[in-house]
Coordinates of C-alpha atoms and ligand atoms in Angstrom, one line a residue:
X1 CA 98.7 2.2 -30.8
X2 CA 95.7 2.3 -29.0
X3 CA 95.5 5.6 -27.4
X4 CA 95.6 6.8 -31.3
X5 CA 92.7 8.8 -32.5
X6 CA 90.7 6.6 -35.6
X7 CA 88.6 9.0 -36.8
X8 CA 89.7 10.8 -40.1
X9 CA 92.4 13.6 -39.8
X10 CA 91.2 16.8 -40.8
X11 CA 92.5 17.8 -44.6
X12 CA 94.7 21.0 -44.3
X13 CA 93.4 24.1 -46.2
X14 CA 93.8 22.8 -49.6
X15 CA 94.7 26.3 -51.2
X16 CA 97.5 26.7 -48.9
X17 CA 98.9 23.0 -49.4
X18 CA 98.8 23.0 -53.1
X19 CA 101.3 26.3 -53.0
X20 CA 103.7 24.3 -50.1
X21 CA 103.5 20.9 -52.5
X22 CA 104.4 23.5 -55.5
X23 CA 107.5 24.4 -52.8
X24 CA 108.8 21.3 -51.2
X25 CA 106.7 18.7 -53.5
X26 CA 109.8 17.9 -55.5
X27 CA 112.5 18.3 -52.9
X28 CA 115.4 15.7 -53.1
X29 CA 115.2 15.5 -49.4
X30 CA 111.8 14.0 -47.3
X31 CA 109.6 16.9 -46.3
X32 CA 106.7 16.0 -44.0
X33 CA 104.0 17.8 -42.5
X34 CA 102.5 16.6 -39.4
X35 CA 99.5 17.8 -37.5
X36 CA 98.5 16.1 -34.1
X37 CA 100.9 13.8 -34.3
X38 CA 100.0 12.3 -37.4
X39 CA 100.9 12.4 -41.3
X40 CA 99.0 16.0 -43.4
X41 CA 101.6 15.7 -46.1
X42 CA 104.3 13.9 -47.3
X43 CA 106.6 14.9 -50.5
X44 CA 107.5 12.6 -53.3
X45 CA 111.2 12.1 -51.9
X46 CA 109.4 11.4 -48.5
X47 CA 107.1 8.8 -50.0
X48 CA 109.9 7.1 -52.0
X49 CA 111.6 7.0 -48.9
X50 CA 109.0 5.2 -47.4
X51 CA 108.6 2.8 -49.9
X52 CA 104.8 4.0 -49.9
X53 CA 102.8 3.5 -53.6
X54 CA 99.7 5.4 -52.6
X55 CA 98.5 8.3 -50.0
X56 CA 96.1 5.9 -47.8
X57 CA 99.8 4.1 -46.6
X58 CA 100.6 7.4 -44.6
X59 CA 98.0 9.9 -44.6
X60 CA 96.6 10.2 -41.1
X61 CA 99.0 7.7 -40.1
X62 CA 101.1 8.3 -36.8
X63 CA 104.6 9.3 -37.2
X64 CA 105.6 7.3 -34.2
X65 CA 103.8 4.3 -36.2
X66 CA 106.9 4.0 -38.5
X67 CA 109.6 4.5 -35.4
X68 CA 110.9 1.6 -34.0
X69 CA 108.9 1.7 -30.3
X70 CA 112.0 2.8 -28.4
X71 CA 112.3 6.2 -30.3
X72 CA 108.5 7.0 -29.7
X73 CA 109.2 9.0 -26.8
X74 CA 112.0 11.3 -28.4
X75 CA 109.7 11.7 -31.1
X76 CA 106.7 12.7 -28.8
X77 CA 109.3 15.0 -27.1
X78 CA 110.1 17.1 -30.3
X79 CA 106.4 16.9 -31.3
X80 CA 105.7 18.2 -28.5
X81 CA 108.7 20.9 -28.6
X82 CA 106.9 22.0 -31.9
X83 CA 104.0 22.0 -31.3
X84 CA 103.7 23.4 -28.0
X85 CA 106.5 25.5 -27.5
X86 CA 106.5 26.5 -30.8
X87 CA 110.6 26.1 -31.2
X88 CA 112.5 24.1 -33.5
X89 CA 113.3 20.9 -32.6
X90 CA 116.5 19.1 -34.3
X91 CA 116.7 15.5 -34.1
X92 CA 120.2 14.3 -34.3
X93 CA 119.9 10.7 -34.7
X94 CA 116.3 8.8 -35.5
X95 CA 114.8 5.5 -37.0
X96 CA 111.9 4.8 -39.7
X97 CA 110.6 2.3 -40.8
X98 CA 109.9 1.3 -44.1
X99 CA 106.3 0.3 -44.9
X100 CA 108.3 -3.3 -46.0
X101 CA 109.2 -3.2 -42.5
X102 CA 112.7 -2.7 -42.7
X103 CA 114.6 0.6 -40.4
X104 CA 116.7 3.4 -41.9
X105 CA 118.1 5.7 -39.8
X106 CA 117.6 9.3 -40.5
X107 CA 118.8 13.3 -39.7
X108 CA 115.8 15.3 -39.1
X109 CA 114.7 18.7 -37.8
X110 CA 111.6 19.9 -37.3
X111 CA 109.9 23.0 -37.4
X112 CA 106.3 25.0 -36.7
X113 CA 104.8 26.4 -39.9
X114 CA 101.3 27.2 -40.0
X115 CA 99.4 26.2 -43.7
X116 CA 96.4 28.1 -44.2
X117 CA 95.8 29.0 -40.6
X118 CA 96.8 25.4 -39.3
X119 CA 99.7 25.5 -37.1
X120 CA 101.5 21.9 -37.6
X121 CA 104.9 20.8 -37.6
X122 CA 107.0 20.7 -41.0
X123 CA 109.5 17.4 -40.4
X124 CA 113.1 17.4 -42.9
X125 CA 114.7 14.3 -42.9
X126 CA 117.2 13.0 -44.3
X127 CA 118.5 9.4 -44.8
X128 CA 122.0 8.9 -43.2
X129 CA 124.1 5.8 -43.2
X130 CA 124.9 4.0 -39.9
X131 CA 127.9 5.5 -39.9
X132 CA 127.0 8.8 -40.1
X133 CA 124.6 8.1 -37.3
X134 CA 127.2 6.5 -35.4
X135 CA 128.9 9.3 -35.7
X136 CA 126.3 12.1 -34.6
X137 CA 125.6 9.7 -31.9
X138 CA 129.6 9.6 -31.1
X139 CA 129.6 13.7 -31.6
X140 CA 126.6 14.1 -29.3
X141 CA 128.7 11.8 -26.4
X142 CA 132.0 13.3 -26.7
X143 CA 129.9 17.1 -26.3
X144 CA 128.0 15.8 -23.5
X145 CA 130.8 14.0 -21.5
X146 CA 133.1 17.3 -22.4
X147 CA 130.2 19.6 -20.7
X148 CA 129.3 17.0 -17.8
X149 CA 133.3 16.3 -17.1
X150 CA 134.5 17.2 -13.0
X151 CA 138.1 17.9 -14.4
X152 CA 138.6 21.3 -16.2
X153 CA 138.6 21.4 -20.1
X154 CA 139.6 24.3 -22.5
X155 CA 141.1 23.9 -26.0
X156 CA 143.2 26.9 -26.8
X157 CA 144.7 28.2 -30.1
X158 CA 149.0 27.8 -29.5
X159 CA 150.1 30.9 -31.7
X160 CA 148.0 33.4 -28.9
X161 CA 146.4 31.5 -26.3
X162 CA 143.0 32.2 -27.9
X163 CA 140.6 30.2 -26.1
X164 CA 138.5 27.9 -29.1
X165 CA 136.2 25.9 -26.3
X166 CA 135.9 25.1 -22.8
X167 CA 133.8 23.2 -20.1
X168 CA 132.0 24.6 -17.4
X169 CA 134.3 22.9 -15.2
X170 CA 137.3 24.7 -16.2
X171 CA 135.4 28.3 -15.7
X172 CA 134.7 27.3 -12.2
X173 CA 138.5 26.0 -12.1
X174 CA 139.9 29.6 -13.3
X175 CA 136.9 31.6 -12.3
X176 CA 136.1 32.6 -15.7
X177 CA 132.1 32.8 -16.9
X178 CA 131.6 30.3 -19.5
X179 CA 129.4 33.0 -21.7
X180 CA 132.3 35.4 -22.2
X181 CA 135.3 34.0 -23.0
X182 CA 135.3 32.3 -26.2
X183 CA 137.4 34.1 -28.6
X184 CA 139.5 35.6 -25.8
X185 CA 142.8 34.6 -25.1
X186 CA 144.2 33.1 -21.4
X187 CA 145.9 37.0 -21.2
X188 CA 143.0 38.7 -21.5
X189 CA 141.2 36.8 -19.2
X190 CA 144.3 37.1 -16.6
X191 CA 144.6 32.9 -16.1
X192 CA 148.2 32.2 -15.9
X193 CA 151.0 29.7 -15.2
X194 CA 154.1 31.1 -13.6
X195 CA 155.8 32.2 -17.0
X196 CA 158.7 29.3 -16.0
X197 CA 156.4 26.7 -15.7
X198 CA 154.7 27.4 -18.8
X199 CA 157.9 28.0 -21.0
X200 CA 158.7 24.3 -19.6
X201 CA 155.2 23.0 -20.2
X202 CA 155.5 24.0 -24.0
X203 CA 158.8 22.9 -24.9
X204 CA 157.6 19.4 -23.6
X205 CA 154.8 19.4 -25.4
X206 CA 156.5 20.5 -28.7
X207 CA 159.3 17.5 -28.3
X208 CA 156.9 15.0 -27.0
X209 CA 153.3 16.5 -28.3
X210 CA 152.0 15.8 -25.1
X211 CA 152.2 16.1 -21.4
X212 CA 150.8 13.9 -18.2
X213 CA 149.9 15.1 -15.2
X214 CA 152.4 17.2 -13.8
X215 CA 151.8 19.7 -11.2
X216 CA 151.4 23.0 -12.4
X217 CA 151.1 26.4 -10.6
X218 CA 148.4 28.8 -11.8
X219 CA 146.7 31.5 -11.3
X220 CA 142.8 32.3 -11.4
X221 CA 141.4 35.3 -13.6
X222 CA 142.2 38.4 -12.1
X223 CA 144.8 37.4 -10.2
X224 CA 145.0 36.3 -6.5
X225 CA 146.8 33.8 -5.1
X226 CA 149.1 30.9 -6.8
X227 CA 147.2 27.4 -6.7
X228 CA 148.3 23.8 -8.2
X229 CA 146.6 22.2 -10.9
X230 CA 147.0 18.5 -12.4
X231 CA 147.6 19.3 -16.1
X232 CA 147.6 16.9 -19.2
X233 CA 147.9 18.3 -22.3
X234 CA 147.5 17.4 -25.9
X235 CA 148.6 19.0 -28.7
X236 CA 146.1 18.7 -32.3
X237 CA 145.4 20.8 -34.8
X238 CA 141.6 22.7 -34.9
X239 CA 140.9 24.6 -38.4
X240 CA 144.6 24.0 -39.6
X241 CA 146.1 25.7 -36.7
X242 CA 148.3 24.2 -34.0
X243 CA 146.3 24.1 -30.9
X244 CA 146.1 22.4 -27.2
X245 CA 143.7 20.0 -25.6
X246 CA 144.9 20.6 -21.7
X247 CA 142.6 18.9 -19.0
X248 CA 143.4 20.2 -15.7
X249 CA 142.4 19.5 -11.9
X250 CA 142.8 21.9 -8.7
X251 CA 144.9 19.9 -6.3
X252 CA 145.9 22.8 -3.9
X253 CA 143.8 21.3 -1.3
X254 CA 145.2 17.5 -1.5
X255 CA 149.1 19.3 -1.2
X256 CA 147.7 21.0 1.8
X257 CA 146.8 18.0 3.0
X258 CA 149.5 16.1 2.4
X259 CA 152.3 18.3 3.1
X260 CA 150.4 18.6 7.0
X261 CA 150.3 15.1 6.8
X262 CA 154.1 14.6 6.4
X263 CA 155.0 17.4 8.9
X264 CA 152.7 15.9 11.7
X265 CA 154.6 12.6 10.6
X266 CA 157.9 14.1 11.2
X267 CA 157.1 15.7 14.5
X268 CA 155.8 12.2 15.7
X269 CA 159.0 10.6 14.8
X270 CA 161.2 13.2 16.2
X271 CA 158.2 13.2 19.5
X272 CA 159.2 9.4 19.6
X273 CA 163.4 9.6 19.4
X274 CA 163.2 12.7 22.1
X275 CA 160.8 10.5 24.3
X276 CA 162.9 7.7 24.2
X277 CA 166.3 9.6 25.0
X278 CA 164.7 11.7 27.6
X279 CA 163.2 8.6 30.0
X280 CA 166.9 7.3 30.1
X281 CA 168.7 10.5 30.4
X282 CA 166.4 11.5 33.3
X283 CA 167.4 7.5 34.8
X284 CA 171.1 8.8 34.4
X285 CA 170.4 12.2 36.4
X286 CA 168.6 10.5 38.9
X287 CA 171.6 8.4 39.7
X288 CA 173.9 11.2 39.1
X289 CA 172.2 13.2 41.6
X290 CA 171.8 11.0 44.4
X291 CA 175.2 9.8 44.8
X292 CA 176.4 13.2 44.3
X293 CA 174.1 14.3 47.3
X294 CA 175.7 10.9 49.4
X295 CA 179.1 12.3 48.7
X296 CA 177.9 15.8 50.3
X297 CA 176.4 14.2 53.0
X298 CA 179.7 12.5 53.9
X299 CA 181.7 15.0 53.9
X300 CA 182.3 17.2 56.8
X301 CA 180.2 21.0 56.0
X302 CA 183.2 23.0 56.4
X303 CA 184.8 20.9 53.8
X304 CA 185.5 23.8 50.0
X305 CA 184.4 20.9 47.5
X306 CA 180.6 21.2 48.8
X307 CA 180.3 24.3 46.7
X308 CA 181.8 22.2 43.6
X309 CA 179.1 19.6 44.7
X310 CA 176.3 21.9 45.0
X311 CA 177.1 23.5 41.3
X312 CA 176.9 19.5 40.3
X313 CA 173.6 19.0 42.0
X314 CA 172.0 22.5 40.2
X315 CA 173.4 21.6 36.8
X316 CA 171.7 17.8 37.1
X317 CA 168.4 20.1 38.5
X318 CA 168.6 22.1 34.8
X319 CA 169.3 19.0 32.9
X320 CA 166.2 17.7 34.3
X321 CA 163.9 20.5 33.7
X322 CA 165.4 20.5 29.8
X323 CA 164.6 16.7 30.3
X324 CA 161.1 17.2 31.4
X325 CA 160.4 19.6 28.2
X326 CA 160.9 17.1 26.0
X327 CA 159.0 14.6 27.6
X328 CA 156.1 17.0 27.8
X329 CA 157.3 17.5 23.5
X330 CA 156.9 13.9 23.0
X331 CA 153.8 13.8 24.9
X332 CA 154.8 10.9 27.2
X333 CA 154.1 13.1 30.7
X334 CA 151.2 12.0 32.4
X335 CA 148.9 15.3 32.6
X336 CA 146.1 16.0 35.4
X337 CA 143.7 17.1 33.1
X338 CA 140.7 18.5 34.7
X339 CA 138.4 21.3 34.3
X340 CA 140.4 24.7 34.8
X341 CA 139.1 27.7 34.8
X342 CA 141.5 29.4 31.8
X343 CA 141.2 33.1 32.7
X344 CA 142.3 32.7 36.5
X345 CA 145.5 30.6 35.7
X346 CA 146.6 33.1 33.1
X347 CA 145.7 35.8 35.7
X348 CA 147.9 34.8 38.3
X349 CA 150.8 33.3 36.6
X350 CA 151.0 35.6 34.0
X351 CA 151.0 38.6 36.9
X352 CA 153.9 36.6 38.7
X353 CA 155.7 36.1 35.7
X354 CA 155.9 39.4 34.3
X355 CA 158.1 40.4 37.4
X356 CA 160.7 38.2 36.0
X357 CA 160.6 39.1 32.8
X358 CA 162.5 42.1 33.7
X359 CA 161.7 46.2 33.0
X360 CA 160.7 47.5 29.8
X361 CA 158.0 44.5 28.9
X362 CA 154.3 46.1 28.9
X363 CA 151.1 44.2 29.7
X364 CA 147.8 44.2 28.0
X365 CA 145.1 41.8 28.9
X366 CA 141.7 41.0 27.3
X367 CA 140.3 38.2 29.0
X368 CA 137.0 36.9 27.8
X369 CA 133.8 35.3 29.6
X370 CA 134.8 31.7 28.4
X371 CA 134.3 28.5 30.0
X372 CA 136.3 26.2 31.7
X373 CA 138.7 24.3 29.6
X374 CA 139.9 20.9 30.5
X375 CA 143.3 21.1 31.0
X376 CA 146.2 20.5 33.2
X377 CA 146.9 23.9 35.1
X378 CA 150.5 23.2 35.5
X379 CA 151.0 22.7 31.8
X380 CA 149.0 25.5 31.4
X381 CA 151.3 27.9 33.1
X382 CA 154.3 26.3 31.6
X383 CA 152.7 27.1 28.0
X384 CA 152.2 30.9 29.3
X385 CA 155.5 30.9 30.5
X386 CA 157.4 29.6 27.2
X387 CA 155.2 32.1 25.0
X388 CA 155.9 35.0 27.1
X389 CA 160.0 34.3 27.1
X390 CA 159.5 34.0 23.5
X391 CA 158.3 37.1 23.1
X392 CA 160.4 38.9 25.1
X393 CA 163.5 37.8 23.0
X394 CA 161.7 38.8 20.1
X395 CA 161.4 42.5 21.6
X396 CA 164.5 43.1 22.7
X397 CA 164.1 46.9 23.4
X398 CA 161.1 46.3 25.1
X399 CA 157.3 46.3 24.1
X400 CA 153.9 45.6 24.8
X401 CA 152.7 41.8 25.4
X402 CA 148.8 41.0 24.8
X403 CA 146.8 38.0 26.0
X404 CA 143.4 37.6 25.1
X405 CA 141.0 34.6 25.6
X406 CA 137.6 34.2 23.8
X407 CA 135.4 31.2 23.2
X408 CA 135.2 30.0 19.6
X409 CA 133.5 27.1 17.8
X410 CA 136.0 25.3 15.9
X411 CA 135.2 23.9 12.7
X412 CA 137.6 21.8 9.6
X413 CA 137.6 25.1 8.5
X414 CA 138.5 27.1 11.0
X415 CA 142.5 26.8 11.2
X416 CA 144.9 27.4 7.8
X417 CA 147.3 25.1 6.6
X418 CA 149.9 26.0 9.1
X419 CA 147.7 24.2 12.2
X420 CA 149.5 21.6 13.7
X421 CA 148.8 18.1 12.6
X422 CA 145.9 17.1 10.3
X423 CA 142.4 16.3 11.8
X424 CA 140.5 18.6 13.2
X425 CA 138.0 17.8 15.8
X426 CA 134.8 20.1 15.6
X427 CA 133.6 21.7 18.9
X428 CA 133.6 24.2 21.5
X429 CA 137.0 25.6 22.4
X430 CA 138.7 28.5 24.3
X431 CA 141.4 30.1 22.4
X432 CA 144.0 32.0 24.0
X433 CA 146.2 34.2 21.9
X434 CA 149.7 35.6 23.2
X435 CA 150.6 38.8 20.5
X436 CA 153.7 40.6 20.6
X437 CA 155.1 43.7 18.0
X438 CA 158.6 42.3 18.4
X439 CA 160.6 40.8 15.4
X440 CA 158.1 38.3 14.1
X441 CA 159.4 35.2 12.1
X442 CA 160.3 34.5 8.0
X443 CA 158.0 31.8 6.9
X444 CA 161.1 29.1 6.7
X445 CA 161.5 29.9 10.6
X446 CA 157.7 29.5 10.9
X447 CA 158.0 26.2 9.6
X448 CA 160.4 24.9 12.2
X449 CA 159.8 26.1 15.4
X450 CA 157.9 23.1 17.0
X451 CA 160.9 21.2 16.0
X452 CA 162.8 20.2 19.5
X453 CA 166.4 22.1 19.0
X454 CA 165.2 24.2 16.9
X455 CA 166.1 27.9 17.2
X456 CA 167.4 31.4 15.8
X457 CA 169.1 32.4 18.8
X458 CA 172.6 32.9 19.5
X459 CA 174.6 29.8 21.2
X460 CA 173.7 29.9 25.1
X461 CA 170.8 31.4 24.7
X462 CA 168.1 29.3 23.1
X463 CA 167.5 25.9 23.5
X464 CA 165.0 25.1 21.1
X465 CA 162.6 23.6 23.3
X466 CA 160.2 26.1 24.3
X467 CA 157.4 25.9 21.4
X468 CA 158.7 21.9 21.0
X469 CA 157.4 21.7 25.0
X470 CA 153.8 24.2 23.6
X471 CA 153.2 22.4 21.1
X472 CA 153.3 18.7 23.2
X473 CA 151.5 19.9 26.0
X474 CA 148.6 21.1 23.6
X475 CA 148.9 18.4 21.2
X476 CA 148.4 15.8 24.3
X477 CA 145.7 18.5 25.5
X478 CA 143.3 17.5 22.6
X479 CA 144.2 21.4 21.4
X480 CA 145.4 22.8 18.2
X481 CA 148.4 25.6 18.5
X482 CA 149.1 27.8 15.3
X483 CA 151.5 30.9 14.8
X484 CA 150.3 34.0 12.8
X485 CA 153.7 35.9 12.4
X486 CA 155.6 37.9 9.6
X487 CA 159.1 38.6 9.5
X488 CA 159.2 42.5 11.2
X489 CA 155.6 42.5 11.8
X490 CA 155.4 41.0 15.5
X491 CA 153.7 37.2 16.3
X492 CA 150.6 35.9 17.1
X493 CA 150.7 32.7 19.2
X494 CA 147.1 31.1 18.9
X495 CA 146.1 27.9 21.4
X496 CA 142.8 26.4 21.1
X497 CA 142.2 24.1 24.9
X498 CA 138.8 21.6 24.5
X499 CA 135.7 23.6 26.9
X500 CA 134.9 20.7 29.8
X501 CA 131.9 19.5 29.5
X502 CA 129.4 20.9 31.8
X503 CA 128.8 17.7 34.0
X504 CA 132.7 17.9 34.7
X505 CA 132.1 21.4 35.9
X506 CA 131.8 22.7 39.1
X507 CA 127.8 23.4 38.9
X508 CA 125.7 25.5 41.2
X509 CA 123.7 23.6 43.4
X510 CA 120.1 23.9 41.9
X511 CA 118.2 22.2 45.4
X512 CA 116.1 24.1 47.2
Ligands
LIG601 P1 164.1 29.1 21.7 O1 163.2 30.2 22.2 O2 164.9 28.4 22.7 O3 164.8 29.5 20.5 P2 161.6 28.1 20.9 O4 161.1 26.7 20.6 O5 160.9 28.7 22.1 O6 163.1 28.0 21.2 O7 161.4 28.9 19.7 C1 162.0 28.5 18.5 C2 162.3 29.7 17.6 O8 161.1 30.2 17.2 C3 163.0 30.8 18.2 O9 164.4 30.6 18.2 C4 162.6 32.0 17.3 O10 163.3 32.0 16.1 C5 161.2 31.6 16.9 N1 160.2 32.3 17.8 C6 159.5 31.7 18.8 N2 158.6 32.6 19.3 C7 158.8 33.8 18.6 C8 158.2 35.1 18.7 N3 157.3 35.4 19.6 N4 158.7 36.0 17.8 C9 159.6 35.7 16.9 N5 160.2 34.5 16.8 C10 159.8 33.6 17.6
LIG602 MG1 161.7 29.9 23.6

């Protein structure tokens, strides 16, 4: 190599070399010493190794001379481990070669050691087959791709759960820290399956010795919530003991996601049917209604059947409100969206509609500086209107009913699982939030109620269509609509409207 310095290497103090030779001279392994890089002493195993008959074939010689070119810089790197850092540097797998020329792979480790008062670096080797090296090499892989792995690994012992290894991967998947928990077991740490889940998971693998994929609850250390994880498990034995390989992935998120995905799907479908049924059924009224009003214009005024007409001609009028509901569910109205200034519309219509929510019903408002939202006013006060019924019924002995309105930057973060369908589209939004301390909902209620039809109240009373009717306006509003609510515990109705954007805004005039 060119860079390599020619001149002579420097002899190490020979006092302090003739008591190391009298030490590692005779050795059945190679022992080396090498200062600077190059060859100060080699044992009588080392030069037999070699194939070298006298001392002028090595001494001062480069090691990296006798590795094959591509190992030079792993054997710089340890040198330079050595020599520099003065820490021991193992070397799992390297190459020699022979001074005949031909290559034998070898086990090494090497090691500062000062001779004399020469620091240099004492070099071990030992010859290994190419299976042994292929085997280190293999070892080395498996322990890399186990550390570097996304999904969690952790070998545990069966008998107690003791935990024998495990990735970094799987501490970040149970929340454990890596550099305490080997030698404790899953209980200890507080990482559990639901006790059902795991009974099930080990009888499998004791009938079958191992397990794919199935979707398992669990349970991060030191409690908190339940989450799913994709498990596969393996059973083997480690020191003659029955243990389990198990190689698990978090997959709350993606169950989140899909089971938002299949509810937005439903209401679509059912959005679709209710749509389609409504536009004909209102066709039917229509004609319903005008002939009845021909017959009525007939018939002389005094005549008794008017009033049976009339009742006719108010019934078709409810069937066509119930009519217009679902088309606003299935989001086939047309809406006049515009910019509308949020605060004002819930002002008036909510003051006007609290008269007919009848006596005992108290008011609370909180009405924020937010901008206008783009929005169509009617639809607007037919939301207000269907959450403040709502929560009337759910305070039958009265209560206090608060609105509040703030502006809020929505982000994919910002809504739980329960927000209605799946996307979320990041901006500037005015939420509006209708609370009430009446009966609240159970969750299996909660996970209904923008279903068309459905309801909880009594024949006659409900017609399922209020929060169906919500939950299309806002839907077809570009908004997002969820429910905070616990059975005895009242109900938060949240309902985010898109801000206008300012040139769609009434602006000051800024001439002068
Ligand atoms: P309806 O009021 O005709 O039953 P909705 O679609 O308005 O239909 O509501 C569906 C169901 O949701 C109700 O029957 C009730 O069980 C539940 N619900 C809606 N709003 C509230 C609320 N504020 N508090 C408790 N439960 C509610
Ligand atoms: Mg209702």
């Amino acid at each position: 190599m060119s860079e390599h310095d020619r001149s002579p290497l420097e002899p190490l103090p020979p006092d302090s070399l003739a008591s190391y030779d009298a030490v590692f001279g005779e050795l059945p392994v190679m022992v080396a010493l090498i200062r600077d890089g190059r060859f100060a002493y080699l044992n009588r195993a080392g030069q037999r190794g070699m194939g070298a008959t006298s001392s002028d074939q090595w001494l001062g010689h480069y090691l990296e001379s006798f590795s094959p070119d591509e190992d030079v810089p792993l054997i710089r790197s340890r040198l330079s481990t050595v020599q520099e850092a003065h820490a021991i540097a193992p070397l799992r797998h390297g190459r020699l070669r022979r001074l005949d020329g031909t290559l034998f792979d070898v086990e090494a480790m090497m090691v500062p050691v000062v001779i004399g008062d020469v620091g240099v670096a004492q070099c071990i080797a030992r010859e290994v087959t190419p299976r042994q090296r292929a085997l280190a090499q293999a070892d080395e892989q498996f322990a890399t791709a186990f550390r570097a792995s996304p999904d969690g690994i952790v070998i545990v012992r069966a008998r107690d759960l003791t935990i024998l290894e495990a990735n970094p991967a799987w501490c970040a998947l149970t929340g454990c820290d890596l550099a305490t928990i080997e030698g404790r077991t899953l209980g200890d740490l507080g990482v559990a399956l639901k006790p059902d889940e795991q009974q099930e998971l080990l009888t499998r693998i004791e009938r079958d010795g191992r397990v794919r994929d199935v979707a398992l609850q669990y349970r991060r250390e030191g409690g908190g919530e339940w989450r799913w994880a994709l498990v596969s498990v393996e059973s083997l034995v480690v020191d003659g003991e029955r243990s389990v390989l198990a190689i698990a992935r978090d997959v709350t998120e993606d169950r989140m996601l899909q089971a938002r995905l299949r509810q937005s799907q439903k209401m679509d479908a059912v959005g679709q049917l209710a749509g389609g049924i409504a536009h004909d059924f209102n066709n039917l009224l229509t004609v319903i209604r005008a002939n009845t009003e021909l017959v009525i214009g007939d018939l002389p005024s005094a005549e008794p059947v008017q009033d049976d007409l009339n009742s006719i001609i108010e019934a078709v009028d409810r069937a066509a409100a119930l009519t217009r509901q679902l088309l606003a569910f299935s989001r086939t109205q047309s809406l006049d969206t515009r910019p509308v200034d949020l605060n004002d519309t819930l002002r008036t219509a909510g003051h006007m509609m609290v008269r007919i929510l009848g006596p005992g019903i108290a008011f609370e408002w909180r009405l924020g500086d937010v901008p206008f939202v783009l929005a169509d006013r009617g639809q607007v006060e037919q939301i207000l209107m269907n959450l403040l019924v709502n929560a009337r019924d759910a305070m039958p002995d009265g209560g206090l009913i608060e609105l509040e309105t703030a502006a809020e930057s929505v982000t994919a973060e910002t809504f739980s699982e329960q927000v209605t369908g799946i996307s979320v589209e990041p901006g500037d939004y005015v939420r509006w939030t209708v609370i009430d301390h009446g009966h609240g909902m159970s969750p299996e209620t909660r996970a209904h109620v923008f279903e068309p039809f459905f309801t909880t109240k009594e024949q006659g009373r409900g017609t399922g269509l209020g929060l169906a009717t919500v939950y299309g306006i806002v839907k077809q509003s570009q908004g997002y609509i969820w429910i905070d609510s616990t059975a005895g515990s009242g109900t938060s109705v949240h309902v985010y409207l898109p801000v206008a954007p300012p040139a769609r805004c009434a602006a000051p005039d800024q001439s002068r």
